[in-house]
CSV table of C-alpha atoms in Angstrom, one decimal:
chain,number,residue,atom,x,y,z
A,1,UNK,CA,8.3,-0.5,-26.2
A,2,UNK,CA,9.3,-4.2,-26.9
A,3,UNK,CA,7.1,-6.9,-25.0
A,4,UNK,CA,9.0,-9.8,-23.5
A,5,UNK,CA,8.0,-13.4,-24.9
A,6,UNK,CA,5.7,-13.8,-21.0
A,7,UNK,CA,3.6,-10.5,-22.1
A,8,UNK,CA,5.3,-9.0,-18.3
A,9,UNK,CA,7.4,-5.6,-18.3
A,10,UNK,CA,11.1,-6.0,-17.8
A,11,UNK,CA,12.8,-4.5,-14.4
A,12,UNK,CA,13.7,-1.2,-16.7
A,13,UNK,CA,10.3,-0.8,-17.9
A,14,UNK,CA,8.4,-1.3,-14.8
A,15,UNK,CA,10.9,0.9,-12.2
A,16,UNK,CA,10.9,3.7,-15.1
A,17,UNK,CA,7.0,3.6,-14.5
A,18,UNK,CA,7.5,4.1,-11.4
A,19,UNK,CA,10.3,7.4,-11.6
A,20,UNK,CA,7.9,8.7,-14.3
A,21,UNK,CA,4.7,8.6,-12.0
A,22,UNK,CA,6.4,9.9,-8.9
A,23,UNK,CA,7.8,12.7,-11.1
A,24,UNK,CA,4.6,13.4,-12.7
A,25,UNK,CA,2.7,13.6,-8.8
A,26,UNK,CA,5.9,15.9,-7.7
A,27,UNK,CA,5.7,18.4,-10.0
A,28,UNK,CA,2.2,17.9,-11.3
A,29,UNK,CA,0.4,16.8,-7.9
A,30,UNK,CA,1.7,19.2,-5.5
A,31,UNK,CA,0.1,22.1,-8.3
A,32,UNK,CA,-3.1,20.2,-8.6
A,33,UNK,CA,-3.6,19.9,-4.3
A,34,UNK,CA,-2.9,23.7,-4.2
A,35,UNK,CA,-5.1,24.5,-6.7
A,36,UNK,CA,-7.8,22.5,-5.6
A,37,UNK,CA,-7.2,21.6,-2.4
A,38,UNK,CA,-8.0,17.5,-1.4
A,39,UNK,CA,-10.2,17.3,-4.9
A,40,UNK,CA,-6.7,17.9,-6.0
A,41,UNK,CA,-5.5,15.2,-4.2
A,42,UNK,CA,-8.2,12.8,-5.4
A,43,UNK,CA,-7.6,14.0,-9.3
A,44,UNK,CA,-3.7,13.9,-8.6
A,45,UNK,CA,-4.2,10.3,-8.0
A,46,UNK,CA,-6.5,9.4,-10.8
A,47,UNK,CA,-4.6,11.4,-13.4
A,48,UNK,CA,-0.8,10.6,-12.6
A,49,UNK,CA,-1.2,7.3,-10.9
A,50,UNK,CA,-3.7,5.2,-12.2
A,51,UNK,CA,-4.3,6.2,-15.6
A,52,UNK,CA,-0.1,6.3,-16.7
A,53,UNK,CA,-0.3,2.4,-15.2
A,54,UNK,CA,-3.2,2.1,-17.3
A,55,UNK,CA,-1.7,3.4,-20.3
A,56,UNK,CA,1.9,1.7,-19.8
A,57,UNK,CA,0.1,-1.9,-19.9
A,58,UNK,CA,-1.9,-0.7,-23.1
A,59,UNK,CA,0.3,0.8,-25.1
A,60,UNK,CA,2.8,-1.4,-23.9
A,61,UNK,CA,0.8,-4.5,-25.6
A,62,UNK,CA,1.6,-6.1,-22.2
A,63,UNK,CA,-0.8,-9.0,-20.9
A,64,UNK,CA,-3.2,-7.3,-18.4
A,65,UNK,CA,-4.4,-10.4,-16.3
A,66,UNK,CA,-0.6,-11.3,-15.7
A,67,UNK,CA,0.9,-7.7,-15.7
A,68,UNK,CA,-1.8,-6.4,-12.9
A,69,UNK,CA,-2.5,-9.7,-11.2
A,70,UNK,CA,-6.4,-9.8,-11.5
A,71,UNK,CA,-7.0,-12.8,-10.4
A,72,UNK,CA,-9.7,-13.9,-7.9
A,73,UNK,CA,-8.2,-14.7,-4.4
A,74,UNK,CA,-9.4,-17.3,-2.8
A,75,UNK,CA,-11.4,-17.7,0.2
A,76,UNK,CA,-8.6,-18.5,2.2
A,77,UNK,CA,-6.3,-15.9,0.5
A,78,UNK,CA,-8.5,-13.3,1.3
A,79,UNK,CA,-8.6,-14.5,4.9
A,80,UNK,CA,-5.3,-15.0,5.1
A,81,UNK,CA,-4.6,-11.1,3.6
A,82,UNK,CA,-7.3,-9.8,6.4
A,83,UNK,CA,-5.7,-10.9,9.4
A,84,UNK,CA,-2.0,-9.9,7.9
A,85,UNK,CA,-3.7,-6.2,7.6
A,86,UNK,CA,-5.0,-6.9,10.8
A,87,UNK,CA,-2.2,-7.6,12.5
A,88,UNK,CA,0.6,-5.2,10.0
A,89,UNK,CA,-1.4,-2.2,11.0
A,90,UNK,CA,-1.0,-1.6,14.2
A,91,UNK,CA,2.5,-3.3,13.8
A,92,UNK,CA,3.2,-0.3,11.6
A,93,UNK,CA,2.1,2.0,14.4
A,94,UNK,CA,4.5,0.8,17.1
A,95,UNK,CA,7.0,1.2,14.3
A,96,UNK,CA,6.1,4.8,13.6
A,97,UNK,CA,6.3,5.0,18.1
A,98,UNK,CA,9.2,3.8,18.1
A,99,UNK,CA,10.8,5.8,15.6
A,100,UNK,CA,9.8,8.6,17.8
A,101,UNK,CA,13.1,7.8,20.0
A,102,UNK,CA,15.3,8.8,17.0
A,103,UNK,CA,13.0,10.9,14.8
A,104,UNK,CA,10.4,13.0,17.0
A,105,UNK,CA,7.8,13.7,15.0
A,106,UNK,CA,7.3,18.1,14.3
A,107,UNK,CA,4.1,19.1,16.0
A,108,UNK,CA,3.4,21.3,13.4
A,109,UNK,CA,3.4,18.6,10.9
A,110,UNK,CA,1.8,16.0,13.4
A,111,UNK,CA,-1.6,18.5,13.5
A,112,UNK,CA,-1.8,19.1,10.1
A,113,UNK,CA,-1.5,15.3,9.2
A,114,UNK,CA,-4.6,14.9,12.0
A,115,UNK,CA,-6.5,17.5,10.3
A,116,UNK,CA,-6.4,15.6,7.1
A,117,UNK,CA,-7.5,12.8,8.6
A,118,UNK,CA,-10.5,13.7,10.7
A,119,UNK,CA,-14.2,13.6,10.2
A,120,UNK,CA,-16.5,15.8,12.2
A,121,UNK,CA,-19.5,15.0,10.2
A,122,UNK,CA,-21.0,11.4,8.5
A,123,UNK,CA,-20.5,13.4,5.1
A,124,UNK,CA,-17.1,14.5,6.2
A,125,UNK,CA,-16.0,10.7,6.7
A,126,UNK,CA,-17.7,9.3,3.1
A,127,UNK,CA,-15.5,12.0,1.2
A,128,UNK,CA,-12.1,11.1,3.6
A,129,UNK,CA,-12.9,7.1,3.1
A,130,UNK,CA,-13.1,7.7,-0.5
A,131,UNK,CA,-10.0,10.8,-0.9
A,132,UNK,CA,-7.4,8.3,1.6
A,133,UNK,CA,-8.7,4.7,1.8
A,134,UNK,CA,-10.7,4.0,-1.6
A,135,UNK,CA,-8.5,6.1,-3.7
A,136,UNK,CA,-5.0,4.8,-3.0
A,137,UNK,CA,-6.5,1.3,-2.5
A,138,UNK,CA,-7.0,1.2,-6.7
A,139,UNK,CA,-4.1,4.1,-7.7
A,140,UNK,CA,-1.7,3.1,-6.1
A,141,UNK,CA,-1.9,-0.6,-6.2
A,142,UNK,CA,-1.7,-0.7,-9.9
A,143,UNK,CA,1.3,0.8,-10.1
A,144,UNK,CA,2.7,-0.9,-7.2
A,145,UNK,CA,1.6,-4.5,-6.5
A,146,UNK,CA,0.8,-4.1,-10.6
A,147,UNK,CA,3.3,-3.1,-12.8
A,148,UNK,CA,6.3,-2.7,-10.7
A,149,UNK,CA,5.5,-6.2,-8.8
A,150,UNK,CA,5.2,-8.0,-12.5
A,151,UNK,CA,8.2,-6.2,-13.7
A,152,UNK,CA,10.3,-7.1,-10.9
A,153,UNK,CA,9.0,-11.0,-10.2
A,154,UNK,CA,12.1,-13.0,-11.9
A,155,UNK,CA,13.8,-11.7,-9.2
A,156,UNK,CA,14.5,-13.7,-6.0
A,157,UNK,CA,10.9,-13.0,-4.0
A,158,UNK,CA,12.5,-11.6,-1.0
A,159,UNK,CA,14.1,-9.2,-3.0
A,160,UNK,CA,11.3,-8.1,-5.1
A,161,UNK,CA,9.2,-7.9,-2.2
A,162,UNK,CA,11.5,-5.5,-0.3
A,163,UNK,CA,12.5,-3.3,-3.2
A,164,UNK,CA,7.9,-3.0,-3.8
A,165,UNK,CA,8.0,-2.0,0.1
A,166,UNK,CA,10.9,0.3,0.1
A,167,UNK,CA,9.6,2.2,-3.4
A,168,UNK,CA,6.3,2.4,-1.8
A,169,UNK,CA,7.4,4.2,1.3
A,170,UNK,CA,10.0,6.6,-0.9
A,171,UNK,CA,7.0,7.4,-2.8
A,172,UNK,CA,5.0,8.5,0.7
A,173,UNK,CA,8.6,10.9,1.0
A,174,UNK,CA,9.0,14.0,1.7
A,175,UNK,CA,10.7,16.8,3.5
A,176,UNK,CA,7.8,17.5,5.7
A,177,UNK,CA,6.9,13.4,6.0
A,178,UNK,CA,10.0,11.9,6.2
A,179,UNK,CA,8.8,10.1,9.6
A,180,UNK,CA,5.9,8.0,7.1
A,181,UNK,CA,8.5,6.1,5.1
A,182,UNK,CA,9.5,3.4,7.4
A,183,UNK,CA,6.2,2.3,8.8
A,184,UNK,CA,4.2,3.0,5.3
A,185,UNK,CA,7.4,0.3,3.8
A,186,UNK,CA,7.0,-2.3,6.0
A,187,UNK,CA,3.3,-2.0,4.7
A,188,UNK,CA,4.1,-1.8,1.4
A,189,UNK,CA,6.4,-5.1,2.6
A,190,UNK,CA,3.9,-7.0,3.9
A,191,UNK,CA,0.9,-6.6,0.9
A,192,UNK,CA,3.2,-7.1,-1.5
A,193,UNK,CA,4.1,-10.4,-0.5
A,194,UNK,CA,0.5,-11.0,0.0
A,195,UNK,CA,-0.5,-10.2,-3.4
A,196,UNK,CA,2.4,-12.3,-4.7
A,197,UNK,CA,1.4,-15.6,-2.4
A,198,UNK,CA,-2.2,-15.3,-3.8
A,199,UNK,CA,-1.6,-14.1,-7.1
A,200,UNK,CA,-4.3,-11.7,-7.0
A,201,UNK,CA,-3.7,-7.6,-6.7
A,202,UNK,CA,-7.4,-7.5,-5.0
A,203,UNK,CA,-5.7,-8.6,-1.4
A,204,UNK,CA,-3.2,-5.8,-1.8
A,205,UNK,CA,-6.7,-3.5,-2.5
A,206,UNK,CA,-8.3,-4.7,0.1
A,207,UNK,CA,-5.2,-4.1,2.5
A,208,UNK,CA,-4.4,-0.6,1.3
A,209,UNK,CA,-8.3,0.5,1.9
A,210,UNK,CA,-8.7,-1.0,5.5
A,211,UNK,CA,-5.8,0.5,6.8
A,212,UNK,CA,-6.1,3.3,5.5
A,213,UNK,CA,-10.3,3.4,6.3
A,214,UNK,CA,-8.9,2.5,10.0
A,215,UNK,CA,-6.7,5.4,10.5
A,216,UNK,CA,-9.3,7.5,9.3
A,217,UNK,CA,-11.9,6.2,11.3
A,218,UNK,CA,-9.9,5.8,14.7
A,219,UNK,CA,-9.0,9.5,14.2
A,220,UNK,CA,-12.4,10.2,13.5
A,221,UNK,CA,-13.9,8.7,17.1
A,222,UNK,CA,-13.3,10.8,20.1
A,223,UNK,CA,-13.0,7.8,21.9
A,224,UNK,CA,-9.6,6.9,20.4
A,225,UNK,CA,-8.5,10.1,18.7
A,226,UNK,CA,-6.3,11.0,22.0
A,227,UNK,CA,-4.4,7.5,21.3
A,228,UNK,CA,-3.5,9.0,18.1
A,229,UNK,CA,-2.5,12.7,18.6
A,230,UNK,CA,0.7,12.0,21.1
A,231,UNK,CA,2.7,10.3,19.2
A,232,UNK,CA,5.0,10.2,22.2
A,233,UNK,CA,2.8,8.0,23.3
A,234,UNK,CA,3.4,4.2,23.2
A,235,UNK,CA,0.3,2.3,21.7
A,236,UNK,CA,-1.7,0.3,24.0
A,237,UNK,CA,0.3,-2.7,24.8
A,238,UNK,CA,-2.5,-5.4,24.3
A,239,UNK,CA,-1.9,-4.6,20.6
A,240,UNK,CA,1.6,-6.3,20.6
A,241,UNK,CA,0.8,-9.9,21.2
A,242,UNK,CA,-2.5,-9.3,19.0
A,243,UNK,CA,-0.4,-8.0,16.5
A,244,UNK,CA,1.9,-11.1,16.6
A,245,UNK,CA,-0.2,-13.4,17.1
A,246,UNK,CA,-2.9,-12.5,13.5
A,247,UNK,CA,0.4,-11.9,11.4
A,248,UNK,CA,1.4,-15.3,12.4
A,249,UNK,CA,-1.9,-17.0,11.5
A,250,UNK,CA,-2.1,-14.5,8.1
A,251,UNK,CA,1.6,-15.7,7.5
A,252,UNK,CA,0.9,-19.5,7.8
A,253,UNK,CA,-2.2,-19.1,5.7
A,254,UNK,CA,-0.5,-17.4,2.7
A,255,UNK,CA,2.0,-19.7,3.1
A,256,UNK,CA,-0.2,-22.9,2.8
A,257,UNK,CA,-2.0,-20.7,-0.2
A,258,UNK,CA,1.2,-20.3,-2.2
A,259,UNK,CA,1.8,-23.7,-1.7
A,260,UNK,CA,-1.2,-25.2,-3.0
A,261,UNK,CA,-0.9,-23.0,-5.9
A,262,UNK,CA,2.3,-24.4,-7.3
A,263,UNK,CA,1.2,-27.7,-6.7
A,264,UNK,CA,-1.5,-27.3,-8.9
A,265,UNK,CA,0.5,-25.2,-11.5
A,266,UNK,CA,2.6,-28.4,-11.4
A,267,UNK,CA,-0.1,-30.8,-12.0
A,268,UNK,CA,-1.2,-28.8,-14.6
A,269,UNK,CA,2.1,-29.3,-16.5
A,270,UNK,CA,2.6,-32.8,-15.9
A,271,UNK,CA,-0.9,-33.4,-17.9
């Protein structure tokens, strides 16, 4: 594997990361969750998704500040990344509703998914924050808003950002979950242009685990798990204007972040 002169994966390299993970959790993953069930899951992720990325940047003699984006966000870019997750979450959920019209949603599928999700005990919810919102916050960000986002950044940014959100939800694909694709994309959308305005992967972790810890937690409380198992239902609409209004402010402070930034890369250069 040849490094490029900027120590970043070419396009190729980091989208044939990409096929080779999603072929190695295919054929690999689906074994290891029947097998053992959701500590299949968790290993599945570890093994195939995190460790490969891990391995690809090493062997790859690729530079692994630049290549996975650890940089510190700062204050205001983490801000900034909270209320977008804030306000892309339950976005994503009136996406999912309204996809309902065109795709209903097997109820078969739709109770299986909720059993996943649910908690009946305190232990019960550690082990689902850490199998659904820790784990995918770290293995699947490093190969997502890591590699493939460095591979694919010489490309125009709206392009790069839609191809990370469209990969993401392919990746979520499947016969039985073909209805997650389109809201888990415009996720995958939305942090990775977050991680590109601040430079800094940890936003896209950050986002990943609280949505994911949300779902989990809202399906958890008896309160709000009704909301949640019609998906025939339309969300409360009180969300709509609170989702607009956060992405907005998250938008405008990203914005201002990325700006900043470049101004000061400029600086930089000019002494």
């Amino acid at each position: 594997m040849t490094r490029p002169a900027n120590g970043l994966p070419r396009p190729g390299q980091a989208l044939g990361l990409v096929a080779f993970v999603a072929l190695l959790f295919l054929l690999l993953g689906v074994r290891l969750q029947i097998w053992l069930g959701e500590s299949g899951l968790l290993a599945a992720e570890w093994l195939l998704l995190f460790l490969p990325a891990l391995l690809f940047v090493y062997l790859g003699g690729f530079d692994v500040r630049s290549t996975l984006s650890l940089g510190r966000p700062t204050r205001r870019g983490a801000l900034g990344a909270l209320l977008l997750i804030a306000g892309a979450t339950p976005a994503a959920w009136f996406v999912g509703w309204l996809q309902t019209f065109f795709l209903p949603i097997p109820w078969e599928i739709l109770e299986g998914l909720e059993e996943l999700v649910t908690a009946d005990s305190a232990g019960r919810l550690v082990w689902l924050l850490l199998l659904l919102a820790v784990t995918p916050a770290f293995c699947e960000e490093i190969v997502f808003r890591g590699v493939l986002l460095a591979g694919t950044r010489k490309l125009d940014p709206w392009r790069f950002v839609l191809l990370n959100g469209a990969l993401f939800g392919a990746f979520h694909l499947s016969f039985q979950t073909v209805i997650r694709f389109l809201p888990t994309a415009c996720l995958g959308i939305v942090i990775a242009w977050a991680v590109w305005r601040t430079a800094s992967i940890w936003t896209g972790v950050l986002m990943h685990l609280i949505n994911n810890a949300s779902i989990v937690v809202l399906a958890s409380m008896p309160s709000s798990r009704e909301l949640l198992s019609d998906p025939e239902a339309p969300p409360p609409l009180w969300l709509v204007p609170f989702a607009v209004a956060v992405l907005t402010l998250g938008v405008r402070m990203l914005r201002a972040e990325g700006a900043d930034a470049s101004h000061s890369k400029k600086n930089e250069s000019e002494t």
